Amino acid sequence: MTTTASAVVTVTDATFDQLVLRSARPVLVDFWAPWCGPWRQLAPVLDQIAHEEADRLTVAKLNTDENPATMIACNVLAAPTLQLYREGELVKEMVGARPKRRLVQELEDVLPHVGQTD
């Protein structure tokens, strides 16, 4: 079985501020846990989005079991929870797994349009 490298960045309690809140581009953070069944369905979708939207978005994941301080600080109560940050501010939150098409639609209104000319 051949695997490709993931485009999803791993963040921790120690790196959340630098990699998410201080990022110059929007960051979609996946708050996940290894025991979470819905997350297993969502993980490949997020990896696809990370590759396809690399010019507009960084996709990051944070293991809530290993990084409880950030989970608590971000008011995350369930896994998986997706939070989109832009310029250090939370602009969108989605709780639970969802199909790729729906997730892309939900992100579209908050992501910058890159490479389009008028």
Short mmCIF file of C-alpha atoms in Angstrom, two decimals:
data_model
loop_
_atom_site.label_atom_id
_atom_site.label_comp_id
_atom_site.label_asym_id
_atom_site.label_seq_id
_atom_site.Cartn_x
_atom_site.Cartn_y
_atom_site.Cartn_z
CA MET A 1 0.00 0.00 0.00
CA THR A 2 1.39 3.37 -1.03
CA THR A 3 0.75 6.44 1.09
CA THR A 4 1.33 10.07 0.29
CA ALA A 5 2.53 12.66 2.74
CA SER A 6 -0.20 14.48 4.57
CA ALA A 7 -0.60 18.20 3.96
CA VAL A 8 -2.18 18.58 7.39
CA VAL A 9 0.01 20.32 9.98
CA THR A 10 0.07 19.03 13.56
CA VAL A 11 -0.31 21.68 16.26
CA THR A 12 0.02 21.34 20.04
CA ASP A 13 -0.60 23.41 23.13
CA ALA A 14 2.94 24.75 22.69
CA THR A 15 2.61 25.67 18.99
CA PHE A 16 -1.06 26.73 18.67
CA ASP A 17 -0.40 30.44 19.18
CA GLN A 18 2.41 30.59 16.62
CA LEU A 19 0.99 28.24 13.96
CA VAL A 20 -2.69 29.19 14.20
CA LEU A 21 -3.28 32.53 15.87
CA ARG A 22 -0.27 34.28 14.31
CA SER A 23 -0.62 32.71 10.88
CA ALA A 24 -0.74 35.09 7.93
CA ARG A 25 -3.32 32.84 6.24
CA PRO A 26 -6.57 31.23 7.39
CA VAL A 27 -6.12 28.04 9.43
CA LEU A 28 -8.73 25.31 9.76
CA VAL A 29 -8.05 23.47 13.03
CA ASP A 30 -9.34 19.93 13.45
CA PHE A 31 -9.74 19.16 17.16
CA TRP A 32 -9.66 15.38 17.14
CA ALA A 33 -9.20 12.38 19.39
CA PRO A 34 -7.87 8.93 18.47
CA TRP A 35 -10.95 7.20 19.92
CA CYS A 36 -13.38 9.29 17.83
CA GLY A 37 -15.06 7.24 15.08
CA PRO A 38 -16.42 10.21 13.09
CA TRP A 39 -12.94 11.72 13.01
CA ARG A 40 -11.63 8.64 11.20
CA GLN A 41 -14.13 9.40 8.42
CA LEU A 42 -13.24 13.10 8.39
CA ALA A 43 -9.43 12.76 8.39
CA PRO A 44 -9.04 11.78 4.70
CA VAL A 45 -11.44 14.55 3.68
CA LEU A 46 -9.35 17.12 5.55
CA ASP A 47 -6.19 15.82 3.92
CA GLN A 48 -7.79 16.24 0.48
CA ILE A 49 -8.89 19.78 1.33
CA ALA A 50 -5.41 20.59 2.65
CA HIS A 51 -3.94 19.59 -0.74
CA GLU A 52 -6.65 21.17 -2.90
CA GLU A 53 -6.88 24.48 -0.99
CA ALA A 54 -3.18 24.86 -0.19
CA ASP A 55 -3.08 28.30 -1.81
CA ARG A 56 -5.89 29.63 0.41
CA LEU A 57 -5.84 27.64 3.63
CA THR A 58 -3.70 25.77 6.13
CA VAL A 59 -5.32 22.68 7.65
CA ALA A 60 -4.07 21.76 11.10
CA LYS A 61 -4.96 19.05 13.60
CA LEU A 62 -4.75 19.08 17.37
CA ASN A 63 -5.06 15.88 19.42
CA THR A 64 -7.38 16.86 22.28
CA ASP A 65 -6.24 13.98 24.50
CA GLU A 66 -2.63 15.21 24.34
CA ASN A 67 -3.38 18.98 24.30
CA PRO A 68 -6.21 19.67 26.74
CA ALA A 69 -5.20 23.28 27.50
CA THR A 70 -5.90 24.47 23.95
CA MET A 71 -9.08 22.43 23.76
CA ILE A 72 -10.35 24.12 26.93
CA ALA A 73 -9.17 27.60 25.85
CA CYS A 74 -10.99 27.22 22.52
CA ASN A 75 -14.20 25.97 24.20
CA VAL A 76 -14.13 22.68 22.33
CA LEU A 77 -16.65 20.28 23.87
CA ALA A 78 -16.83 17.51 21.26
CA ALA A 79 -14.64 15.69 18.77
CA PRO A 80 -14.37 16.30 15.96
CA THR A 81 -14.72 20.07 16.06
CA LEU A 82 -13.43 22.23 13.24
CA GLN A 83 -12.56 25.86 13.90
CA LEU A 84 -11.47 28.30 11.22
CA TYR A 85 -9.18 31.12 12.33
CA ARG A 86 -8.37 34.18 10.25
CA GLU A 87 -5.92 36.81 11.53
CA GLY A 88 -6.01 35.19 14.97
CA GLU A 89 -9.80 35.34 15.27
CA LEU A 90 -12.25 32.46 15.27
CA VAL A 91 -14.53 33.05 12.26
CA LYS A 92 -16.34 29.72 11.93
CA GLU A 93 -16.94 26.57 13.98
CA MET A 94 -18.36 23.26 12.82
CA VAL A 95 -19.00 20.31 15.13
CA GLY A 96 -19.15 16.76 13.81
CA ALA A 97 -18.10 15.00 10.64
CA ARG A 98 -19.55 16.05 7.31
CA PRO A 99 -19.10 15.09 3.66
CA LYS A 100 -16.38 16.88 1.71
CA ARG A 101 -18.82 18.78 -0.52
CA ARG A 102 -20.66 20.22 2.47
CA LEU A 103 -17.45 21.14 4.28
CA VAL A 104 -16.08 22.95 1.22
CA GLN A 105 -19.37 24.85 0.86
CA GLU A 106 -19.28 25.88 4.53
CA LEU A 107 -15.71 27.15 4.17
CA GLU A 108 -16.25 29.00 0.89
CA ASP A 109 -17.79 32.14 2.40
CA VAL A 110 -14.88 32.67 4.81
CA LEU A 111 -11.90 31.77 2.62
CA PRO A 112 -10.11 34.38 0.49
CA HIS A 113 -10.32 34.00 -3.26
CA VAL A 114 -6.78 33.58 -4.54
CA GLY A 115 -5.57 33.95 -8.09
CA GLN A 116 -8.75 35.45 -9.48
CA THR A 117 -8.52 38.53 -11.62
CA ASP A 118 -11.33 40.86 -12.55
#
